[in-house]
mmCIF file of C-alpha atoms in Angstrom:
data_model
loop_
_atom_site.group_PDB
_atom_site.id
_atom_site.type_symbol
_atom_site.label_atom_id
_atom_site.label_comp_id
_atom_site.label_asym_id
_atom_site.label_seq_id
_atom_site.Cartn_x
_atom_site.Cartn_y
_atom_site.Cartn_z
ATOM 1 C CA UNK A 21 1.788 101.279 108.664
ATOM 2 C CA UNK A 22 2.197 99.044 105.794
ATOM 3 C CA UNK A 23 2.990 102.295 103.273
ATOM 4 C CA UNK A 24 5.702 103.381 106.085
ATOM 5 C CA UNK A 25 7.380 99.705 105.902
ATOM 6 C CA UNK A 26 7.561 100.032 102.296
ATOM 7 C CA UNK A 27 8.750 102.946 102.378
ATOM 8 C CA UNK A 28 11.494 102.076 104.180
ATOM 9 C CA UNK A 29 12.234 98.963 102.954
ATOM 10 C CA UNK A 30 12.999 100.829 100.038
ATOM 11 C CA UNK A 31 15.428 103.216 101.531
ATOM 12 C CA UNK A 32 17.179 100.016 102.787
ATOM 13 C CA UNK A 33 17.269 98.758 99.467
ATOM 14 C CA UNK A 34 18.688 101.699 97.678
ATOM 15 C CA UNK A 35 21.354 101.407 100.635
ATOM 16 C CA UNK A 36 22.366 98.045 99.652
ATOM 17 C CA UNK A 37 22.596 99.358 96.177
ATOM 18 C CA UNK A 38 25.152 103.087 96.621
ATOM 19 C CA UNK A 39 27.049 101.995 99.472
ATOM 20 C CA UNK A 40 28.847 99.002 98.218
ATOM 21 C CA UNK A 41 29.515 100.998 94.900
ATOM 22 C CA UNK A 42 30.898 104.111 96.976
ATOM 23 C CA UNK A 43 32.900 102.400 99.293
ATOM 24 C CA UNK A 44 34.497 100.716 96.077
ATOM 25 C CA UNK A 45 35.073 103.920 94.660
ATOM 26 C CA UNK A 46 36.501 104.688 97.311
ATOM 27 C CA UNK A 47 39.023 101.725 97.501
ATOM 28 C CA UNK A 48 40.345 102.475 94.577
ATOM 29 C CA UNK A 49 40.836 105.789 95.074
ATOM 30 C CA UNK A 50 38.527 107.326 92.339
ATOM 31 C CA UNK A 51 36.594 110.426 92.035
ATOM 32 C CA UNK A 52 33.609 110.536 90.141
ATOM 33 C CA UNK A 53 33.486 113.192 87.283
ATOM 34 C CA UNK A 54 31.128 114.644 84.846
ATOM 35 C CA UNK A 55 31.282 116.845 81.364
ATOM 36 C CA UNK A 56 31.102 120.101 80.665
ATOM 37 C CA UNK A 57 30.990 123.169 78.093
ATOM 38 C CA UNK A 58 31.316 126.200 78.695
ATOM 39 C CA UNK A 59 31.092 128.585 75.746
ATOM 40 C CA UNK A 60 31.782 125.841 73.921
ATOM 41 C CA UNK A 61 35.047 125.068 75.380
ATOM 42 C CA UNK A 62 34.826 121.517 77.046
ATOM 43 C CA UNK A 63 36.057 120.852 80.973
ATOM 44 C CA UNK A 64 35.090 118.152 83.914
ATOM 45 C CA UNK A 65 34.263 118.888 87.150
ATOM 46 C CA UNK A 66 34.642 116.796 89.814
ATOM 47 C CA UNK A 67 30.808 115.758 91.413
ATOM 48 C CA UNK A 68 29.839 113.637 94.545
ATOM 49 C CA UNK A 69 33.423 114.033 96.297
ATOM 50 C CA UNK A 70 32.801 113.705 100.293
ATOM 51 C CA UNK A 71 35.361 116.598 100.934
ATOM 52 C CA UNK A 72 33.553 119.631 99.579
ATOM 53 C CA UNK A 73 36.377 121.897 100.103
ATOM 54 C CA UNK A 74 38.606 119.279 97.842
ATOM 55 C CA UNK A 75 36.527 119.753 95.117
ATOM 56 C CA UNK A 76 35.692 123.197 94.888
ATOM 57 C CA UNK A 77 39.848 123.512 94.715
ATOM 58 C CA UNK A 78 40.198 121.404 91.900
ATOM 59 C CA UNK A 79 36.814 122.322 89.942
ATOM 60 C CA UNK A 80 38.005 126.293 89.799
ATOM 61 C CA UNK A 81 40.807 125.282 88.098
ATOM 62 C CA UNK A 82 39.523 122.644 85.740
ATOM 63 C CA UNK A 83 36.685 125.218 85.134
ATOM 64 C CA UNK A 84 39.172 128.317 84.899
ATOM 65 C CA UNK A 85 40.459 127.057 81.729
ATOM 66 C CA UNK A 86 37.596 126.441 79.770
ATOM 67 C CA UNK A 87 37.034 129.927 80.896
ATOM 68 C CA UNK A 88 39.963 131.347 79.572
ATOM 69 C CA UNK A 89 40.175 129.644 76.307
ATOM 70 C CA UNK A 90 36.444 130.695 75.746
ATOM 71 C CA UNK A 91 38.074 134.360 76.155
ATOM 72 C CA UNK A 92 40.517 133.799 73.318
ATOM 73 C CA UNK A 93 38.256 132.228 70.889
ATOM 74 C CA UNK A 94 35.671 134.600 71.380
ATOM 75 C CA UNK A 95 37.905 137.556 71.224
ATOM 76 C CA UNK A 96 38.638 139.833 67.908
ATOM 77 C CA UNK A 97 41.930 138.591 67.223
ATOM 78 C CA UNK A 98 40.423 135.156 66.564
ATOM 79 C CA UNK A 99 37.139 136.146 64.865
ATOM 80 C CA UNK A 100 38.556 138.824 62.902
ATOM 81 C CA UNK A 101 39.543 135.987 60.325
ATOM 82 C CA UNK A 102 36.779 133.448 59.671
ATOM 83 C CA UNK A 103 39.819 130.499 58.628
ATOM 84 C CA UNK A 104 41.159 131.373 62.597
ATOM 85 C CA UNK A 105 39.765 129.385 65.564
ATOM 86 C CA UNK A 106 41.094 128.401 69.534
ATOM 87 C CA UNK A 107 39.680 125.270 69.826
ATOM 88 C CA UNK A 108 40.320 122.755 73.314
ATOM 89 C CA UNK A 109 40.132 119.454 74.120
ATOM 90 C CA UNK A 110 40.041 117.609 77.888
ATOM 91 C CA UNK A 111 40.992 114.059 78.762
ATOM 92 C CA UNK A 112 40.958 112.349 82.008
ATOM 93 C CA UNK A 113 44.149 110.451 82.040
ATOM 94 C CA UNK A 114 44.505 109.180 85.201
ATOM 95 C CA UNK A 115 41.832 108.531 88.154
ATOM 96 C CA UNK A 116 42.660 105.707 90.863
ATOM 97 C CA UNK A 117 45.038 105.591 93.897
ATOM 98 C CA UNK A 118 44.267 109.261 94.998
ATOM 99 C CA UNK A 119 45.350 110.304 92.096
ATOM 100 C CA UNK A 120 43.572 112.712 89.252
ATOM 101 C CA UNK A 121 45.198 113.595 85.895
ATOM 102 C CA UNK A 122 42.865 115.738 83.973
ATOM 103 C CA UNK A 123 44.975 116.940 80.118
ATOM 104 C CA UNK A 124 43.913 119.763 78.356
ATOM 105 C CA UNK A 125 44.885 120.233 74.460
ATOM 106 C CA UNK A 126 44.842 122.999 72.576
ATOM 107 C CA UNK A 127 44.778 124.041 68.618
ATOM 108 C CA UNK A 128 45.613 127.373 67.767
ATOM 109 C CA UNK A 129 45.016 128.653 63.824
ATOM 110 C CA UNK A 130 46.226 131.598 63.236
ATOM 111 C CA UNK A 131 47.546 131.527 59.710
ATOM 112 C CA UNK A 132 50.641 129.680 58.119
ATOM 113 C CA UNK A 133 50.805 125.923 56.988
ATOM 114 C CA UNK A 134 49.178 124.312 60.652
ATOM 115 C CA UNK A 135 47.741 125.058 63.301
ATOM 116 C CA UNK A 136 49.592 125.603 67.259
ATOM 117 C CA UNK A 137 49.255 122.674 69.308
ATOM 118 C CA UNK A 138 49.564 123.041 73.110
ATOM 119 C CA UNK A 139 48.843 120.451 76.146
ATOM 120 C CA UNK A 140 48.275 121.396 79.777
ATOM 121 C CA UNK A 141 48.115 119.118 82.472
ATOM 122 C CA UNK A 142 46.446 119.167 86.010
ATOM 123 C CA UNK A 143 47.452 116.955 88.675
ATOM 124 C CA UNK A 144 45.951 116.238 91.859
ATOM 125 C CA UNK A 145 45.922 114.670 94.980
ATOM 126 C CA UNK A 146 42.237 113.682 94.650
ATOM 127 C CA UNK A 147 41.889 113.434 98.225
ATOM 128 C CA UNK A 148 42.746 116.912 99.130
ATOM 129 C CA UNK A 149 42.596 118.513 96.374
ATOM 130 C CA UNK A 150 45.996 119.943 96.140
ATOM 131 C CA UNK A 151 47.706 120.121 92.863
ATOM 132 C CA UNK A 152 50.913 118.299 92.136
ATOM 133 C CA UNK A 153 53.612 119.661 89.813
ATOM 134 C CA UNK A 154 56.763 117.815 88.230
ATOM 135 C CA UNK A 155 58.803 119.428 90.924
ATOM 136 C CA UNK A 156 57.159 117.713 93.521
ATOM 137 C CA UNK A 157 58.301 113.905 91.763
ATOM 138 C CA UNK A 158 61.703 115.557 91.126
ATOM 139 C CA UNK A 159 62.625 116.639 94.098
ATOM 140 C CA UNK A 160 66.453 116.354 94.377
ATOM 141 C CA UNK A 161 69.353 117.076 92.059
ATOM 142 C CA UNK A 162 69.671 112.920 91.807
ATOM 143 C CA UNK A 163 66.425 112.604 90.876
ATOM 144 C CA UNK A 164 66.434 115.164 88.134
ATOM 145 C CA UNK A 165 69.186 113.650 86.767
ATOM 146 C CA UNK A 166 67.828 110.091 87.029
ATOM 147 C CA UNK A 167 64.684 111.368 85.175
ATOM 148 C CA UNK A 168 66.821 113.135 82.386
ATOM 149 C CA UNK A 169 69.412 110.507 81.682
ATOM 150 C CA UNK A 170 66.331 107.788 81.085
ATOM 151 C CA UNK A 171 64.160 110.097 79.090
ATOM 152 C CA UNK A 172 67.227 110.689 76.703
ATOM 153 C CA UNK A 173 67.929 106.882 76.693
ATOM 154 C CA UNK A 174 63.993 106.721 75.498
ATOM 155 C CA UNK A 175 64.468 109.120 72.852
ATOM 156 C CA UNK A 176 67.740 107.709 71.589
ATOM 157 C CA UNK A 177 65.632 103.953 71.578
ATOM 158 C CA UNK A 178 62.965 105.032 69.751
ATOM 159 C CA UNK A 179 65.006 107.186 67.393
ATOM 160 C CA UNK A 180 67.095 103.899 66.668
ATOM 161 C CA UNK A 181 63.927 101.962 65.958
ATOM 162 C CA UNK A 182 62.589 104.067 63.672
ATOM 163 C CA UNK A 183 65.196 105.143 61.375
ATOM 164 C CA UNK A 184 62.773 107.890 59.594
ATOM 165 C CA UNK A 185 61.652 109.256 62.955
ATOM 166 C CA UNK A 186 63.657 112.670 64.313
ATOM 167 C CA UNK A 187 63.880 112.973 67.720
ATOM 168 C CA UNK A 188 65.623 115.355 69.536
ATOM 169 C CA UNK A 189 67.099 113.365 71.821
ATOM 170 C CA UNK A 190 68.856 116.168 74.261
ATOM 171 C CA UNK A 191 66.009 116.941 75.558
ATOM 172 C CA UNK A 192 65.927 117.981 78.942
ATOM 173 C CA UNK A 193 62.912 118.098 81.348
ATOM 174 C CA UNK A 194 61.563 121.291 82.669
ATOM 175 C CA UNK A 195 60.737 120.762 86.298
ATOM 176 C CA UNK A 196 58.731 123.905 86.649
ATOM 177 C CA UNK A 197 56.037 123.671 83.865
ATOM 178 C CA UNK A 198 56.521 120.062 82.334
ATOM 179 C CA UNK A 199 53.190 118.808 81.350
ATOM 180 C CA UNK A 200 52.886 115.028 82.901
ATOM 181 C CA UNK A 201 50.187 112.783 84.158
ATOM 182 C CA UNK A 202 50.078 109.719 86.546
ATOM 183 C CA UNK A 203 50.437 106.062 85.825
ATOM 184 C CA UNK A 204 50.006 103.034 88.329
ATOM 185 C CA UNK A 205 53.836 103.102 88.535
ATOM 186 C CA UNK A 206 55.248 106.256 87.783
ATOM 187 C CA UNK A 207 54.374 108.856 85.556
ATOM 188 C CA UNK A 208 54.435 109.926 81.747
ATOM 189 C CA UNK A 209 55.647 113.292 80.150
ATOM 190 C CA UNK A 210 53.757 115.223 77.671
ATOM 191 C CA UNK A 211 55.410 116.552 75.054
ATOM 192 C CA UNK A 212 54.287 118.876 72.830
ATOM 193 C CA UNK A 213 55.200 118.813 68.740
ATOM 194 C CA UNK A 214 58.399 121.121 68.368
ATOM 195 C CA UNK A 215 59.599 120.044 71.919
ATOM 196 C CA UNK A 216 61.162 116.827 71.290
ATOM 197 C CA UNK A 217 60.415 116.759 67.306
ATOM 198 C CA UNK A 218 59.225 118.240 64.235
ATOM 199 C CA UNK A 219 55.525 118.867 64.423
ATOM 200 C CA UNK A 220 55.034 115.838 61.735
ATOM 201 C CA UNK A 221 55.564 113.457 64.795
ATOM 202 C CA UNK A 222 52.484 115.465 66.998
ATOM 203 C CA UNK A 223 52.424 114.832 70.468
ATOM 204 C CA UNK A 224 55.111 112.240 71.673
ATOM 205 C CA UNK A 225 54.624 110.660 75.415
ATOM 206 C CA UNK A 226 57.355 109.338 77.567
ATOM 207 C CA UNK A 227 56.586 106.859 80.435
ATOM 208 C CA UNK A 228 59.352 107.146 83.152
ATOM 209 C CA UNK A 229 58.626 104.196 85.969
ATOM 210 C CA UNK A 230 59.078 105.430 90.028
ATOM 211 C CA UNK A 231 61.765 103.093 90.293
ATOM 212 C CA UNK A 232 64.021 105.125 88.082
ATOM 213 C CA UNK A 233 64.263 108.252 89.944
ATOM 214 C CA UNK A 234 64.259 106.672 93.066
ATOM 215 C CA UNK A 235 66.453 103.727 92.751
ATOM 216 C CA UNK A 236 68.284 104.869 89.659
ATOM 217 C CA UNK A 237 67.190 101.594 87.360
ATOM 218 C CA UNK A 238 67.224 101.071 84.090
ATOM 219 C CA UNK A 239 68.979 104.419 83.211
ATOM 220 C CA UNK A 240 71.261 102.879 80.603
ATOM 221 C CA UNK A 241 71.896 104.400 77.481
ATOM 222 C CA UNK A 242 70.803 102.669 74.103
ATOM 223 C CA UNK A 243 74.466 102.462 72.725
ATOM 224 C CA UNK A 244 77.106 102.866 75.137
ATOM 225 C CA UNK A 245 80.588 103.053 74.137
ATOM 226 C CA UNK A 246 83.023 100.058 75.904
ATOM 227 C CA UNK A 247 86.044 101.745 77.232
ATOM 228 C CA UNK A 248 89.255 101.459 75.291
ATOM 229 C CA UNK A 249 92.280 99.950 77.410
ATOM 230 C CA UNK A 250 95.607 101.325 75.443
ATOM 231 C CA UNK A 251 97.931 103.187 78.209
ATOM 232 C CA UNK A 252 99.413 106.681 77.910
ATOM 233 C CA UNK A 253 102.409 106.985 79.677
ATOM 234 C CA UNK A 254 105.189 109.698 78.935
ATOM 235 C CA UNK A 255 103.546 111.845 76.553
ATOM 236 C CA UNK A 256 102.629 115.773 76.572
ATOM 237 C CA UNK A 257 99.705 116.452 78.121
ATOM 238 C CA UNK A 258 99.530 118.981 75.092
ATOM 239 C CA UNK A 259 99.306 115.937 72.705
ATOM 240 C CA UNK A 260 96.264 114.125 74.755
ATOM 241 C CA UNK A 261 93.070 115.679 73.046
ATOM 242 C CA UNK A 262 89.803 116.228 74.180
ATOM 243 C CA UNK A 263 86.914 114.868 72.217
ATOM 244 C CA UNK A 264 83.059 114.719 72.251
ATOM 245 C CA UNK A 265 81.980 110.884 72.707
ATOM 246 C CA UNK A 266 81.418 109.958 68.923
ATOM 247 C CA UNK A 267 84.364 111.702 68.057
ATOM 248 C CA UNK A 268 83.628 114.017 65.929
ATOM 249 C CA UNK A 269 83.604 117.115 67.997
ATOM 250 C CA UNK A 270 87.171 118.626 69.291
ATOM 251 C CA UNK A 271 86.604 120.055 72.956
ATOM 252 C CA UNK A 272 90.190 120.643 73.362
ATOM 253 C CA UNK A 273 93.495 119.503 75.165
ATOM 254 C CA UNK A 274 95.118 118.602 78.319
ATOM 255 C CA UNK A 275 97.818 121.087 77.855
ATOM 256 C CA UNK A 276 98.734 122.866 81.068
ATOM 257 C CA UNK A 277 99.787 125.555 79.836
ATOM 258 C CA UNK A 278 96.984 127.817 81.249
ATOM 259 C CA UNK A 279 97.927 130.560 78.211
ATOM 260 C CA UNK A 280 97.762 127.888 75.508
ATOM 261 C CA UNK A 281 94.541 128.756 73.449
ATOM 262 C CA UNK A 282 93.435 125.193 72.980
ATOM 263 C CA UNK A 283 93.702 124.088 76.614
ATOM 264 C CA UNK A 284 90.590 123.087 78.408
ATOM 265 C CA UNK A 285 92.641 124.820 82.114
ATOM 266 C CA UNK A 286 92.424 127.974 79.666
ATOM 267 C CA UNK A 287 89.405 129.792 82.134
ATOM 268 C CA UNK A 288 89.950 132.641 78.769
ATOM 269 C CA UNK A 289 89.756 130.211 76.080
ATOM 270 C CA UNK A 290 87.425 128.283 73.819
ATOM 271 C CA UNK A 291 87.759 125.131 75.499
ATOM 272 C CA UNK A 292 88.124 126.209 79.208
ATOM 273 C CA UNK A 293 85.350 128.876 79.392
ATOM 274 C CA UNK A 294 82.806 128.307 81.697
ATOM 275 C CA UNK A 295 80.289 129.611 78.978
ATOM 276 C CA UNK A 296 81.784 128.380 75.578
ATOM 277 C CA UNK A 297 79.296 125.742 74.361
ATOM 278 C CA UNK A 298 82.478 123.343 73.563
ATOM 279 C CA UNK A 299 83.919 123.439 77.064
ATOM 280 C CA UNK A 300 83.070 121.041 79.619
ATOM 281 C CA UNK A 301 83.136 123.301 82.186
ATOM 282 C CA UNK A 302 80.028 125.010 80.847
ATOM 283 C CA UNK A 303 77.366 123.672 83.252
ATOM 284 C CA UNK A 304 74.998 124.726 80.923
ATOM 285 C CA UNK A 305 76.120 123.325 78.054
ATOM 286 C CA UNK A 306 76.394 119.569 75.590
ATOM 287 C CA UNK A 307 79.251 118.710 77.295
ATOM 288 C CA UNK A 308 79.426 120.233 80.903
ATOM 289 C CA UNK A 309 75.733 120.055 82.180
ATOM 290 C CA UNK A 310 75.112 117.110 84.981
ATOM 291 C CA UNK A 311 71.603 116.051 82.372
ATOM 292 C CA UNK A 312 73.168 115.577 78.942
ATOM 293 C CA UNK A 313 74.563 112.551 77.759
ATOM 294 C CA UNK A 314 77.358 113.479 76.280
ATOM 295 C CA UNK A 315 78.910 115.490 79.362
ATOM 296 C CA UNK A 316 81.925 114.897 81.556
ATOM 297 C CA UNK A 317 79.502 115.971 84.757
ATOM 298 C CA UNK A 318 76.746 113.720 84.737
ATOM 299 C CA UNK A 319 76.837 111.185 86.837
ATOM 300 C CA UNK A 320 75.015 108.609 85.273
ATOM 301 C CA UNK A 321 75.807 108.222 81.553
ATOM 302 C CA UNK A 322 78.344 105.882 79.650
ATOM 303 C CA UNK A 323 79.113 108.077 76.710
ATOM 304 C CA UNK A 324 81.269 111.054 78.438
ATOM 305 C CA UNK A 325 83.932 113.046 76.621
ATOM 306 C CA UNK A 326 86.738 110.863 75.146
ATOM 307 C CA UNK A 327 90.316 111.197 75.938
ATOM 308 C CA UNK A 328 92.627 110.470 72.755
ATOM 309 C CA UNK A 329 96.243 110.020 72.006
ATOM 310 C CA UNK A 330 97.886 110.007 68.430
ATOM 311 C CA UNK A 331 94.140 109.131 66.899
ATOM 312 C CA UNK A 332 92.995 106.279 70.066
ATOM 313 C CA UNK A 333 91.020 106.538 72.708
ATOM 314 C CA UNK A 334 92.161 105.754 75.993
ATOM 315 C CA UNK A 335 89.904 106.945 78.435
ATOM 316 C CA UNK A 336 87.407 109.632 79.155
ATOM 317 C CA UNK A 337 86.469 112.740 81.516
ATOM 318 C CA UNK A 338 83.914 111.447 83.693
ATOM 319 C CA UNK A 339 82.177 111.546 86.997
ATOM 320 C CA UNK A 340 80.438 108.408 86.234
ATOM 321 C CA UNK A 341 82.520 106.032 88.782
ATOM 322 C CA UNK A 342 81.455 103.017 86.912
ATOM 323 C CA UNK A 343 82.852 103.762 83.494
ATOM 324 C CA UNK A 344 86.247 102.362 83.185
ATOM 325 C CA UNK A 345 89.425 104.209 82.574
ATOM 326 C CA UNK A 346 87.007 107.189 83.503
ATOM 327 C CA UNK A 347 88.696 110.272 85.240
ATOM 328 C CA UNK A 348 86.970 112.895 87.246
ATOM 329 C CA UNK A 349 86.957 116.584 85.630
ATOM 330 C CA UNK A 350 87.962 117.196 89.484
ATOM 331 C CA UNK A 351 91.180 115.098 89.035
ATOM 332 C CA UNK A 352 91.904 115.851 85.000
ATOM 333 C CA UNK A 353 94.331 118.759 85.694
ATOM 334 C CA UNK A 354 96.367 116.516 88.733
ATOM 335 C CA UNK A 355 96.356 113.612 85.594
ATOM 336 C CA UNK A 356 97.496 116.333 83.389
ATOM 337 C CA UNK A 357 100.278 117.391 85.477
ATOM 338 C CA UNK A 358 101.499 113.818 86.146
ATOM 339 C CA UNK A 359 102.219 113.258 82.693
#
């Protein structure tokens, strides 16, 4: 009897001990994880989880690519040349609030002056298991251009900081395969070197809060231009020229003459193609998409195409409502006419 109380006392005991550290685990939303190599390719797999059928969803994947890169740098391409290797990396970036964020990096040598650098990210919702992509956060035309407009702002900051840094700062966010992981309050982007930069800055990060996408806060741009307030009344509309917000890019007139080569109402010409890179009716393009900065469609920036007279600005082609002297690229050709 007394070896049966003991015995029991002790499976109290180690009660007392896991419960309280599960159930806190479990407040805060955490999975425990553990390392792992396979064919000497690192990955984690996901241990302990009380949904079995969770787990075994997000370990085939985590597991799948150790598999696969343990293909490549095992196969003849790669050990045909001793100096070549596929080596990965794996870092849990995220694990609280349901959420997992597992990064895998990769380095690629296959000859030249440095090696390939790539970054994959898996996102979960720990709970179920079920993978989250960027599309899923940017889930609405508003949202993507939210997300855009503030990563660009980002870019241009840090680019003004640090004078001898290059930053492309166009950049625009692919929704399908952009590599991100969780934060507390939003989430970051993962950039890999050649996508926003020169491979000399390596792997650049860009931490985009909820409240941006959702709200629309704090999507500013680092410099934006104040409106000019000189009137245009009885001129041309030939003579009003189109230009690209720092000036130094002619995107063509107001003439509307529909023949005239230089007119942006020209559907055949330069400046009013819908697939000329210097017309702002190319949705694809600098000056036409609803992401980039510098375009009369989106929505959300303050340095849109600038509208000049006899060498001054006087307004701008806009469908930002908030930017002064703006005027819609639906009601240019009306203004046009009026003139």
């Amino acid at each position: 009897m007394r070896k049966y109380l003991l015995s029991l006392l002790l499976v109290l005991l180690s009660l007392v001990i896991v419960l309280p550290s599960n159930m806190a685990s479990a407040a805060n939303g955490k999975v425990t994880l553990k390392s792992y190599s396979y064919k000497g390719q690192p990955y984690v797999q996901v241990v302990n989880h009380p949904n079995k059928n969770a787990a075994a969803k997000m370990n085939k994947e985590l597991k799948a690519h150790a598999v696969n890169a343990a293909a490549i740098a095992n196969s003849k391409d790669i050990k045909q040349n001793k100096s070549y290797y596929y080596k990965t990396s794996v870092q849990t970036a995220y694990n609280k609030q349901n959420a997992l964020s597992i990064v895998y990096y990769t380095y690629v040598y296959t000859g030249g002056a440095h090696d390939m650098q790539g970054v994959e990210t898996f996102n979960y919702n720990s709970s179920n298991g079920n993978r989250i992509y960027m599309k899923d956060f940017l889930d609405s035309r508003t949202k993507i251009v939210r997300a855009n407009v503030y990563l660009q702002s980002v870019l241009e900051k840090r680019s003004l900081a640090d004078p001898g840094s290059i930053l492309y700062t166009d950049t625009i966010i692919d929704i399908q395969k952009g590599a991100f992981y969780y934060n507390d309050k939003g989430f970051t982007l993962k950039f890999i070197p050649y996508e926003v930069a020169p491979f000399s800055e390596g792997f650049i990060d860009v931490y985009i809060p909820y409240d941006v996408i959702v709200n629309g806060q704090n999507t500013v741009p680092a410099k934006p231009q104040a409106p000019q307030t000189t009137p245009v009344t009885g001129v041309l509309s030939s003579e009003i020229y189109v230009y690209s917000n720092d000036l130094k890019t002619f995107l063509g007139t107001l003439s509307t003459n529909t023949f005239d080569s230089d007119s942006i109402f020209n559907a055949y010409g330069t400046y009013g193609s819908k697939y000329n890179t210097l017309s702002i009716w190319n949705s694809y393009g600098t000056y036409g998409s609803a992401y980039s900065l510098e375009s009369a469609f989106n929505k959300y920036t303050l340095t849109p195409p600038v509208l000049v007279y006899k060498g001054q600005a006087f307004g701008y082609i806009t469908s930002n409502k908030n930017v002064v002297h703006g005027i819609s690229p639906e009601n240019v050709l009306a203004f046009a006419e009026s003139l």
